[in-house]
Short mmCIF file of C-alpha atoms in Angstrom, two decimals:
data_model
loop_
_atom_site.label_atom_id
_atom_site.label_comp_id
_atom_site.label_asym_id
_atom_site.label_seq_id
_atom_site.Cartn_x
_atom_site.Cartn_y
_atom_site.Cartn_z
CA UNK A 1 92.75 78.12 107.75
CA UNK A 2 94.69 81.22 106.71
CA UNK A 3 94.32 82.74 103.40
CA UNK A 4 96.83 81.62 100.91
CA UNK A 5 98.85 84.40 99.44
CA UNK A 6 100.47 84.17 95.95
CA UNK A 7 102.66 86.13 93.82
CA UNK A 8 101.26 87.20 90.55
CA UNK A 9 103.68 89.67 89.22
CA UNK A 10 107.45 89.95 88.98
CA UNK A 11 109.47 93.04 88.34
CA UNK A 12 113.47 92.57 88.30
CA UNK A 13 116.17 94.85 88.11
CA UNK A 14 119.35 92.98 88.58
CA UNK A 15 123.09 93.61 87.73
CA UNK A 16 122.85 90.53 85.33
CA UNK A 17 119.66 91.53 83.67
CA UNK A 18 117.06 94.33 83.36
CA UNK A 19 113.67 92.89 83.44
CA UNK A 20 112.64 89.33 84.42
CA UNK A 21 113.43 87.77 81.06
CA UNK A 22 117.01 89.22 80.80
CA UNK A 23 117.63 88.37 84.27
CA UNK A 24 116.70 84.75 84.09
CA UNK A 25 118.34 84.24 80.66
CA UNK A 26 121.52 85.52 82.26
CA UNK A 27 121.14 83.52 85.59
CA UNK A 28 120.48 80.16 84.17
CA UNK A 29 123.42 80.57 81.91
CA UNK A 30 125.62 81.73 84.72
CA UNK A 31 126.47 85.30 83.49
CA UNK A 32 127.64 87.61 85.95
CA UNK A 33 127.17 91.13 86.42
CA UNK A 34 130.08 91.88 88.77
CA UNK A 35 132.81 94.19 87.70
CA UNK A 36 135.02 97.12 88.43
CA UNK A 37 132.99 100.00 89.79
CA UNK A 38 132.06 102.70 87.13
CA UNK A 39 129.65 104.72 89.00
CA UNK A 40 132.58 106.54 90.89
CA UNK A 41 136.32 106.15 90.92
CA UNK A 42 136.92 103.35 93.20
CA UNK A 43 140.84 103.40 93.02
CA UNK A 44 141.19 105.19 96.39
CA UNK A 45 138.91 102.54 98.36
CA UNK A 46 140.00 99.00 99.33
CA UNK A 47 137.17 97.21 97.77
CA UNK A 48 136.64 98.12 94.02
CA UNK A 49 134.25 95.56 92.68
CA UNK A 50 130.39 95.84 92.73
CA UNK A 51 127.32 94.36 90.75
CA UNK A 52 126.11 97.51 88.89
CA UNK A 53 123.03 97.59 86.71
CA UNK A 54 124.11 98.65 83.36
CA UNK A 55 121.83 100.56 80.75
CA UNK A 56 119.20 101.84 83.07
CA UNK A 57 118.09 105.07 81.77
CA UNK A 58 115.40 106.42 84.12
CA UNK A 59 114.24 109.05 81.68
CA UNK A 60 113.00 106.47 79.17
CA UNK A 61 110.68 104.93 81.87
CA UNK A 62 109.54 107.77 84.32
CA UNK A 63 107.71 111.08 84.16
CA UNK A 64 110.14 113.98 84.08
CA UNK A 65 108.65 115.38 87.49
CA UNK A 66 109.93 112.38 89.16
CA UNK A 67 113.42 112.89 88.31
CA UNK A 68 114.61 115.79 90.44
CA UNK A 69 113.11 114.36 93.57
CA UNK A 70 114.37 110.46 93.36
CA UNK A 71 117.49 108.54 94.17
CA UNK A 72 118.57 105.78 91.78
CA UNK A 73 117.05 103.19 94.10
CA UNK A 74 113.62 104.74 93.90
CA UNK A 75 113.93 105.20 90.11
CA UNK A 76 114.81 101.57 89.77
CA UNK A 77 111.97 100.46 92.15
CA UNK A 78 109.39 102.60 90.39
CA UNK A 79 110.20 100.86 87.16
CA UNK A 80 110.30 97.46 88.62
CA UNK A 81 106.87 98.06 89.98
CA UNK A 82 105.56 99.10 86.61
CA UNK A 83 106.90 95.69 85.29
CA UNK A 84 105.66 93.67 88.05
CA UNK A 85 101.99 95.22 87.80
CA UNK A 86 102.12 94.78 84.01
CA UNK A 87 103.21 90.99 84.57
CA UNK A 88 100.45 90.59 87.11
CA UNK A 89 98.04 92.14 84.55
CA UNK A 90 97.05 94.63 87.00
CA UNK A 91 95.96 98.19 86.12
CA UNK A 92 95.97 100.11 89.48
CA UNK A 93 93.19 102.35 88.46
CA UNK A 94 90.97 99.42 88.21
CA UNK A 95 91.03 98.77 91.99
CA UNK A 96 89.78 101.28 94.75
CA UNK A 97 92.74 102.92 96.20
CA UNK A 98 92.33 101.58 99.75
CA UNK A 99 92.41 97.96 98.58
CA UNK A 100 96.14 98.25 97.53
CA UNK A 101 99.01 98.82 99.72
CA UNK A 102 102.81 98.83 99.54
CA UNK A 103 105.32 97.19 101.85
CA UNK A 104 108.93 97.29 100.75
CA UNK A 105 112.22 96.97 102.49
CA UNK A 106 115.08 99.20 102.46
CA UNK A 107 118.64 98.72 103.63
CA UNK A 108 120.03 102.36 103.51
CA UNK A 109 117.89 104.62 101.78
CA UNK A 110 118.74 106.89 98.92
CA UNK A 111 122.28 107.50 99.61
CA UNK A 112 123.40 108.94 96.30
CA UNK A 113 120.85 111.60 96.47
CA UNK A 114 121.74 112.18 100.04
CA UNK A 115 125.47 112.43 99.24
CA UNK A 116 124.76 115.06 96.54
CA UNK A 117 122.74 117.25 99.06
CA UNK A 118 125.02 116.98 101.85
CA UNK A 119 127.96 117.97 99.58
CA UNK A 120 125.87 121.13 98.61
CA UNK A 121 125.20 121.68 102.28
CA UNK A 122 128.90 121.77 103.31
CA UNK A 123 130.29 123.32 99.99
CA UNK A 124 127.70 125.82 99.25
CA UNK A 125 125.54 126.25 102.31
CA UNK A 126 122.03 125.34 103.49
CA UNK A 127 120.04 127.35 100.81
CA UNK A 128 121.45 125.04 98.23
CA UNK A 129 119.89 121.79 99.62
CA UNK A 130 117.00 120.53 97.60
CA UNK A 131 113.67 120.57 99.51
CA UNK A 132 113.32 116.88 98.19
CA UNK A 133 116.02 115.76 100.41
CA UNK A 134 113.35 115.84 103.18
CA UNK A 135 112.47 112.50 101.66
CA UNK A 136 114.44 111.30 98.79
CA UNK A 137 117.05 109.63 101.15
CA UNK A 138 114.59 108.20 103.44
CA UNK A 139 114.02 104.50 104.03
CA UNK A 140 110.28 104.59 103.20
CA UNK A 141 110.64 106.64 100.06
CA UNK A 142 110.40 103.67 97.74
CA UNK A 143 107.10 102.62 99.42
CA UNK A 144 105.93 106.13 99.32
CA UNK A 145 106.64 106.92 95.74
CA UNK A 146 105.30 103.76 94.46
CA UNK A 147 102.19 104.32 96.53
CA UNK A 148 101.71 107.95 95.06
CA UNK A 149 102.63 107.03 91.36
CA UNK A 150 100.04 104.14 91.45
CA UNK A 151 97.28 105.58 93.81
CA UNK A 152 97.86 103.06 96.35
CA UNK A 153 96.31 104.16 99.85
CA UNK A 154 95.96 100.89 101.76
CA UNK A 155 98.15 99.65 104.45
CA UNK A 156 101.82 100.54 103.44
CA UNK A 157 105.21 100.87 105.17
CA UNK A 158 108.77 100.00 105.07
CA UNK A 159 110.86 97.17 106.91
CA UNK A 160 114.34 98.05 107.80
CA UNK A 161 116.12 94.86 109.08
CA UNK A 162 119.37 94.89 106.97
CA UNK A 163 119.67 92.17 104.30
CA UNK A 164 116.81 90.05 105.96
CA UNK A 165 114.41 93.04 105.37
CA UNK A 166 113.44 91.79 101.88
CA UNK A 167 111.81 88.69 103.41
CA UNK A 168 110.37 90.57 106.45
CA UNK A 169 108.61 92.75 103.88
CA UNK A 170 107.12 90.04 101.90
CA UNK A 171 105.81 88.49 105.30
CA UNK A 172 104.30 91.78 106.36
CA UNK A 173 102.65 92.12 102.96
CA UNK A 174 101.17 88.55 103.51
CA UNK A 175 99.82 89.67 106.88
CA UNK A 176 98.05 92.74 105.31
CA UNK A 177 96.54 90.57 102.53
CA UNK A 178 95.17 88.05 105.41
CA UNK A 179 93.73 91.15 106.99
CA UNK A 180 91.71 91.94 104.07
CA UNK A 181 93.84 93.98 101.70
CA UNK A 182 93.43 92.69 97.92
CA UNK A 183 96.73 93.57 96.66
CA UNK A 184 100.20 94.54 98.21
CA UNK A 185 103.14 95.65 96.27
CA UNK A 186 106.24 94.14 98.08
CA UNK A 187 109.80 93.15 97.65
CA UNK A 188 112.86 95.64 97.72
CA UNK A 189 115.28 97.38 95.71
CA UNK A 190 118.48 99.00 97.03
CA UNK A 191 121.08 100.96 95.02
CA UNK A 192 123.88 102.72 96.95
CA UNK A 193 126.98 102.30 95.00
CA UNK A 194 128.32 105.58 95.60
CA UNK A 195 131.06 107.02 97.78
CA UNK A 196 129.02 107.68 100.80
CA UNK A 197 127.32 104.12 100.59
CA UNK A 198 130.59 102.68 99.90
CA UNK A 199 132.28 103.81 102.98
CA UNK A 200 129.18 102.83 104.97
CA UNK A 201 129.63 99.22 103.52
CA UNK A 202 133.35 99.26 104.11
CA UNK A 203 132.76 100.09 107.85
CA UNK A 204 130.87 96.80 108.23
CA UNK A 205 134.04 94.94 107.40
CA UNK A 206 132.51 92.54 105.36
CA UNK A 207 133.29 93.54 101.81
CA UNK A 208 135.83 91.58 99.61
CA UNK A 209 138.79 93.31 98.70
CA UNK A 210 139.64 91.03 95.69
CA UNK A 211 139.92 92.67 92.33
CA UNK A 212 139.07 89.55 90.20
CA UNK A 213 135.39 89.41 89.61
CA UNK A 214 135.53 85.63 89.40
CA UNK A 215 137.45 85.31 92.78
CA UNK A 216 136.11 88.03 94.99
CA UNK A 217 132.62 86.46 96.27
CA UNK A 218 133.04 82.89 97.03
CA UNK A 219 130.45 81.79 99.61
CA UNK A 220 131.18 78.29 101.28
CA UNK A 221 134.65 78.32 99.52
CA UNK A 222 137.93 77.79 101.48
CA UNK A 223 138.96 81.19 100.04
CA UNK A 224 135.64 83.04 101.15
CA UNK A 225 136.80 86.51 102.05
CA UNK A 226 133.62 88.57 102.12
CA UNK A 227 131.04 89.72 99.63
CA UNK A 228 130.76 92.04 96.68
CA UNK A 229 127.94 94.63 97.04
CA UNK A 230 125.43 95.01 94.23
CA UNK A 231 122.39 97.13 93.27
CA UNK A 232 118.98 96.19 92.45
CA UNK A 233 116.36 93.77 93.68
CA UNK A 234 112.78 92.69 92.70
CA UNK A 235 109.32 93.90 93.17
CA UNK A 236 106.34 91.48 93.75
CA UNK A 237 102.84 91.78 93.47
CA UNK A 238 101.06 89.81 96.20
CA UNK A 239 97.32 88.84 96.29
CA UNK A 240 95.12 86.25 97.91
CA UNK A 241 94.88 83.04 96.07
CA UNK A 242 91.19 83.46 95.67
CA UNK A 243 91.31 86.98 94.35
CA UNK A 244 94.00 85.79 91.83
CA UNK A 245 91.72 82.93 90.70
CA UNK A 246 88.70 84.88 90.44
CA UNK A 247 90.32 87.38 88.14
CA UNK A 248 92.01 84.54 86.23
CA UNK A 249 95.58 85.70 87.05
CA UNK A 250 98.60 83.55 85.99
CA UNK A 251 100.13 82.58 89.42
CA UNK A 252 103.99 82.38 89.87
CA UNK A 253 103.56 80.59 93.31
CA UNK A 254 102.65 80.92 96.93
CA UNK A 255 104.28 82.52 99.87
CA UNK A 256 103.66 79.62 101.99
CA UNK A 257 105.91 80.21 105.22
CA UNK A 258 107.67 82.35 107.13
CA UNK A 259 110.08 82.58 110.08
CA UNK A 260 112.11 85.28 111.54
CA UNK A 261 114.78 85.18 114.58
CA UNK A 262 117.41 87.30 116.24
CA UNK A 263 120.63 85.86 117.12
CA UNK A 264 121.76 85.67 120.71
CA UNK A 265 123.96 88.44 122.04
CA UNK A 266 127.75 88.00 120.47
CA UNK A 267 129.56 86.01 122.94
CA UNK A 268 126.99 84.43 124.78
CA UNK A 269 127.51 81.19 123.27
CA UNK A 270 124.08 80.67 122.20
CA UNK A 271 123.27 79.01 118.65
CA UNK A 272 122.72 81.28 115.85
CA UNK A 273 119.18 81.86 115.08
CA UNK A 274 119.01 80.66 111.58
CA UNK A 275 118.06 77.16 112.06
CA UNK A 276 115.08 78.22 114.07
CA UNK A 277 113.96 80.73 111.48
CA UNK A 278 114.16 77.78 108.87
CA UNK A 279 112.30 75.54 110.91
CA UNK A 280 109.72 78.09 111.84
CA UNK A 281 108.98 78.78 108.18
CA UNK A 282 108.72 75.21 107.38
CA UNK A 283 106.21 74.61 110.02
CA UNK A 284 104.46 77.68 109.10
CA UNK A 285 104.13 76.23 105.49
CA UNK A 286 103.22 72.81 106.84
CA UNK A 287 106.30 71.64 104.74
CA UNK A 288 108.47 68.64 105.81
CA UNK A 289 112.23 68.95 105.08
CA UNK A 290 112.30 66.23 102.55
CA UNK A 291 109.65 68.13 100.39
CA UNK A 292 111.88 71.12 99.93
CA UNK A 293 113.43 70.87 96.44
CA UNK A 294 115.96 73.80 96.71
CA UNK A 295 117.39 76.19 99.13
CA UNK A 296 118.49 79.67 98.03
CA UNK A 297 121.20 80.34 100.51
CA UNK A 298 122.04 83.60 102.19
CA UNK A 299 125.82 82.91 101.27
CA UNK A 300 127.51 85.46 103.27
CA UNK A 301 130.96 84.37 102.11
CA UNK A 302 132.36 85.11 105.76
CA UNK A 303 133.69 81.65 106.92
CA UNK A 304 132.04 81.79 110.30
CA UNK A 305 128.64 82.75 108.77
CA UNK A 306 129.06 80.06 106.04
CA UNK A 307 129.65 77.47 108.81
CA UNK A 308 126.48 78.68 110.58
CA UNK A 309 124.45 78.44 107.41
CA UNK A 310 125.83 74.91 106.60
CA UNK A 311 125.22 73.72 110.04
CA UNK A 312 121.66 75.08 110.00
CA UNK A 313 121.03 73.46 106.61
CA UNK A 314 122.55 69.97 107.68
CA UNK A 315 120.59 70.07 110.92
CA UNK A 316 117.33 70.51 109.37
CA UNK A 317 117.67 68.61 105.97
CA UNK A 318 120.33 66.15 106.78
CA UNK A 319 123.88 66.53 105.30
CA UNK A 320 123.91 67.24 101.58
CA UNK A 321 120.22 66.40 101.32
CA UNK A 322 119.09 69.24 99.78
CA UNK A 323 120.35 71.13 96.68
CA UNK A 324 121.74 74.51 97.74
CA UNK A 325 122.24 77.44 95.28
CA UNK A 326 123.34 81.03 95.49
CA UNK A 327 122.70 82.97 92.09
CA UNK A 328 123.64 86.03 94.15
CA UNK A 329 127.37 84.96 93.13
CA UNK A 330 126.40 86.48 89.75
CA UNK A 331 124.91 89.67 91.20
CA UNK A 332 126.70 90.50 94.51
CA UNK A 333 124.72 91.17 97.46
CA UNK A 334 121.79 93.32 96.80
CA UNK A 335 121.17 94.06 100.35
CA UNK A 336 117.49 94.18 101.06
CA UNK A 337 116.95 93.43 97.35
CA UNK A 338 118.78 90.29 97.47
CA UNK A 339 116.03 88.10 98.92
CA UNK A 340 113.19 89.42 96.71
CA UNK A 341 115.35 88.52 93.77
CA UNK A 342 116.01 85.09 95.15
CA UNK A 343 112.16 84.81 95.51
CA UNK A 344 111.74 85.73 91.91
CA UNK A 345 114.44 83.22 90.85
CA UNK A 346 112.73 80.53 92.78
CA UNK A 347 109.43 80.98 90.88
CA UNK A 348 111.32 81.13 87.61
CA UNK A 349 112.98 77.68 88.73
CA UNK A 350 109.65 76.30 89.36
CA UNK A 351 108.35 77.41 85.77
CA UNK A 352 111.52 76.38 84.09
CA UNK A 353 112.26 73.25 85.89
CA UNK A 354 115.87 74.20 86.51
CA UNK A 355 117.83 75.17 89.39
CA UNK A 356 119.87 78.25 88.74
CA UNK A 357 123.74 77.86 89.12
CA UNK A 358 126.19 79.20 91.96
CA UNK A 359 129.38 80.34 90.03
CA UNK A 360 133.02 80.64 90.78
CA UNK A 361 132.74 79.15 94.35
CA UNK A 362 134.30 75.50 95.30
CA UNK A 363 132.45 74.65 98.40
CA UNK A 364 134.47 73.09 101.25
CA UNK A 365 133.87 69.47 101.53
CA UNK A 366 133.70 69.83 105.20
CA UNK A 367 130.42 71.97 105.01
CA UNK A 368 128.63 68.96 103.66
CA UNK A 369 126.27 70.89 101.32
CA UNK A 370 125.08 69.87 97.78
CA UNK A 371 125.93 73.21 96.16
CA UNK A 372 124.66 73.39 92.68
CA UNK A 373 127.78 74.33 90.72
CA UNK A 374 128.37 76.44 87.59
CA UNK A 375 125.83 74.64 85.63
CA UNK A 376 122.16 74.95 86.11
CA UNK A 377 120.78 71.68 87.37
CA UNK A 378 117.41 70.43 85.61
CA UNK A 379 114.93 69.55 88.66
CA UNK A 380 111.30 69.66 89.41
CA UNK A 381 110.85 72.60 91.74
CA UNK A 382 107.67 72.50 93.62
CA UNK A 383 108.81 73.81 96.98
CA UNK A 384 111.72 76.27 97.77
CA UNK A 385 113.26 78.08 100.46
CA UNK A 386 114.85 81.43 100.56
CA UNK A 387 117.16 82.39 103.37
CA UNK A 388 118.42 85.96 104.33
CA UNK A 389 120.48 87.39 107.19
CA UNK A 390 121.16 90.80 108.17
CA UNK A 391 124.01 92.38 110.15
CA UNK A 392 122.90 92.85 113.70
CA UNK A 393 121.60 89.24 114.19
CA UNK A 394 118.42 89.14 111.81
CA UNK A 395 117.54 85.77 110.21
CA UNK A 396 114.61 85.16 107.96
CA UNK A 397 113.32 82.25 105.91
CA UNK A 398 110.58 82.18 103.40
CA UNK A 399 108.98 78.85 101.85
CA UNK A 400 107.45 79.23 98.54
CA UNK A 401 105.44 76.58 96.70
CA UNK A 402 104.50 76.21 92.98
CA UNK A 403 100.97 77.08 91.93
CA UNK A 404 98.56 74.43 92.56
CA UNK B 1 117.88 149.65 93.35
CA UNK B 2 118.30 146.50 91.53
CA UNK B 3 118.16 146.29 87.70
CA UNK B 4 117.55 142.61 87.71
CA UNK B 5 114.01 141.51 86.63
CA UNK B 6 112.48 138.09 87.19
CA UNK B 7 110.74 137.07 84.03
CA UNK B 8 108.41 134.40 82.99
CA UNK B 9 111.29 132.80 81.08
CA UNK B 10 113.33 132.66 84.43
CA UNK B 11 110.29 131.07 86.11
CA UNK B 12 110.10 128.39 83.57
CA UNK B 13 113.72 127.70 83.51
CA UNK B 14 113.70 127.39 87.42
CA UNK B 15 110.68 125.22 87.38
CA UNK B 16 112.05 122.72 84.82
CA UNK B 17 115.49 122.58 86.56
CA UNK B 18 114.31 122.24 90.05
CA UNK B 19 111.16 120.24 89.90
CA UNK B 20 110.78 119.09 86.38
CA UNK B 21 107.79 119.42 84.02
CA UNK B 22 104.54 117.40 83.63
CA UNK B 23 104.57 115.88 80.21
CA UNK B 24 100.94 116.74 79.95
CA UNK B 25 101.49 120.57 80.63
CA UNK B 26 102.98 123.03 78.09
CA UNK B 27 104.92 125.27 80.14
CA UNK B 28 105.50 127.36 77.05
CA UNK B 29 101.75 127.85 76.49
CA UNK B 30 99.51 130.37 78.18
CA UNK B 31 100.39 129.65 81.82
CA UNK B 32 100.55 133.01 83.38
CA UNK B 33 97.01 132.84 85.11
CA UNK B 34 97.10 129.00 85.50
CA UNK B 35 97.28 127.49 89.04
CA UNK B 36 100.51 125.86 89.95
CA UNK B 37 98.63 122.86 90.97
CA UNK B 38 97.03 122.76 87.73
CA UNK B 39 100.49 122.89 86.02
CA UNK B 40 101.49 119.85 88.12
CA UNK B 41 103.57 121.61 90.89
CA UNK B 42 102.58 120.68 94.46
CA UNK B 43 103.72 122.49 97.58
CA UNK B 44 107.02 120.95 97.90
CA UNK B 45 107.86 121.70 94.11
CA UNK B 46 107.12 125.14 94.89
CA UNK B 47 109.21 125.35 98.12
CA UNK B 48 112.17 123.94 95.82
CA UNK B 49 111.35 126.47 93.30
CA UNK B 50 111.27 129.11 95.63
CA UNK B 51 114.66 128.19 97.20
CA UNK B 52 116.24 128.39 93.76
CA UNK B 53 114.68 131.73 93.09
CA UNK B 54 116.06 133.15 96.39
CA UNK B 55 119.43 131.95 95.54
CA UNK B 56 119.79 133.03 92.05
CA UNK B 57 118.33 136.49 92.65
CA UNK B 58 119.54 136.85 96.16
CA UNK B 59 116.24 137.60 97.91
CA UNK B 60 114.52 136.07 100.78
CA UNK B 61 110.80 135.27 100.01
CA UNK B 62 108.29 135.11 102.76
CA UNK B 63 107.09 131.78 103.89
CA UNK B 64 103.65 132.60 102.78
CA UNK B 65 104.45 134.11 99.32
CA UNK B 66 104.42 130.91 97.50
CA UNK B 67 101.11 130.13 99.21
CA UNK B 68 99.66 133.52 98.43
CA UNK B 69 101.06 133.33 95.07
CA UNK B 70 99.20 130.73 93.36
CA UNK B 71 99.72 131.52 89.86
CA UNK B 72 102.98 132.39 87.78
CA UNK B 73 101.71 136.13 87.45
CA UNK B 74 101.45 136.62 91.04
CA UNK B 75 104.76 135.02 91.94
CA UNK B 76 106.50 136.90 89.44
CA UNK B 77 104.97 140.29 90.83
CA UNK B 78 106.10 139.03 94.18
CA UNK B 79 109.70 138.42 93.21
CA UNK B 80 109.85 141.65 91.33
CA UNK B 81 108.36 143.63 94.18
CA UNK B 82 111.15 142.13 96.38
CA UNK B 83 113.84 143.10 93.52
CA UNK B 84 112.40 146.60 93.52
CA UNK B 85 111.61 146.12 89.78
CA UNK B 86 108.36 147.68 88.88
CA UNK B 87 107.34 145.54 85.99
CA UNK B 88 103.79 144.62 84.97
CA UNK B 89 103.52 141.19 83.29
#
């Protein structure tokens, strides 16, 4: 039997709450963090809303030496890691360096840092580009900086699979623990609300151009029209269940199952891969569909993708047979940070006996989903599923279970 | 002959601006003969610092200057040597 891998620490940086407590208080009460962009002037762009994290002052949390060499996403990730380690009751100095690794996901890297350096390159010349550009923009930089700051030299890396990456990273972390590493820092934080990041998102043609924060991101709604991007995510501390019990750690829950698939080529007529990812994750966890208490949906808010997700859920669980929620309607889509944040929300739902709400959206009856509405739903949550899809055909599913 | 001089204050200003400062280190203390590593600056921080010195003082530092100038005193001397400023620090 494979080693059970559990989550013992959560660190949350979300548009509707900085820190796990603020995030959960906001999320269970349906408080949204979506608004007009303030980090740059969005008036010349067709999409103008985002889920921005207010009130994050890196100087209050990080050593001065780290500031000139870090993008906003890395600063957020480093602070989320500090919080996750504290939540886990872990002091990295107490463990051998090679017993700790870092596996995060990244969607786009440090875009704001990169934009500033590219601007210097073209306006001032190559001598003005920061030496730190060599890594500060890079996909792996969050893993690297977390590793350096905390002295973690075990198996580490980054997973890049668009918005599914947050689950793929957690799965890779689980593999490394099963291979014998005591602790892996995982999850993901993305933050690229800057003009360069914005035009990259616009090119994907999936952004909502609504200017009404309550009408812009409406997954499963008849007026679904794309998503609102957000920034943030969650960092999770993973350990073997045995190690966590030996040190008497509080356990949030278990990463019980995982499945990932790639869609068939567009136009081939094959079924999208989401259903198989979901079934694979359930089988991996040894969980029957009727045991699942809630599904945290990918919630693309693109009609065709909403249909695919609804079909997959109805095929596996039966029509309307499982509560479905999308708290990301309060944050926007956080790219690779979205699914780790949903994992955090799933553990908090277990602890609180409450499924967080899905705000603003009126699901089309034809989808046949039991979508949790704008009010949280009291429920015993023992087993939850988190789904995530990335552009380019990535589908991932993770099953989490409450602590035994 | 350039009249510009590269001083310890210039170096401290550029270090703080380009690479930050370690909270455990007092850059305003007696640092002239301290190793850069001891002051909290690794090779990349020195590369960035060297780039800023080059821009501001319009000189070109040899690639090995930062490696062979392991303390503020030796780096200041190397920069002033390039500036043609004969100053002892």
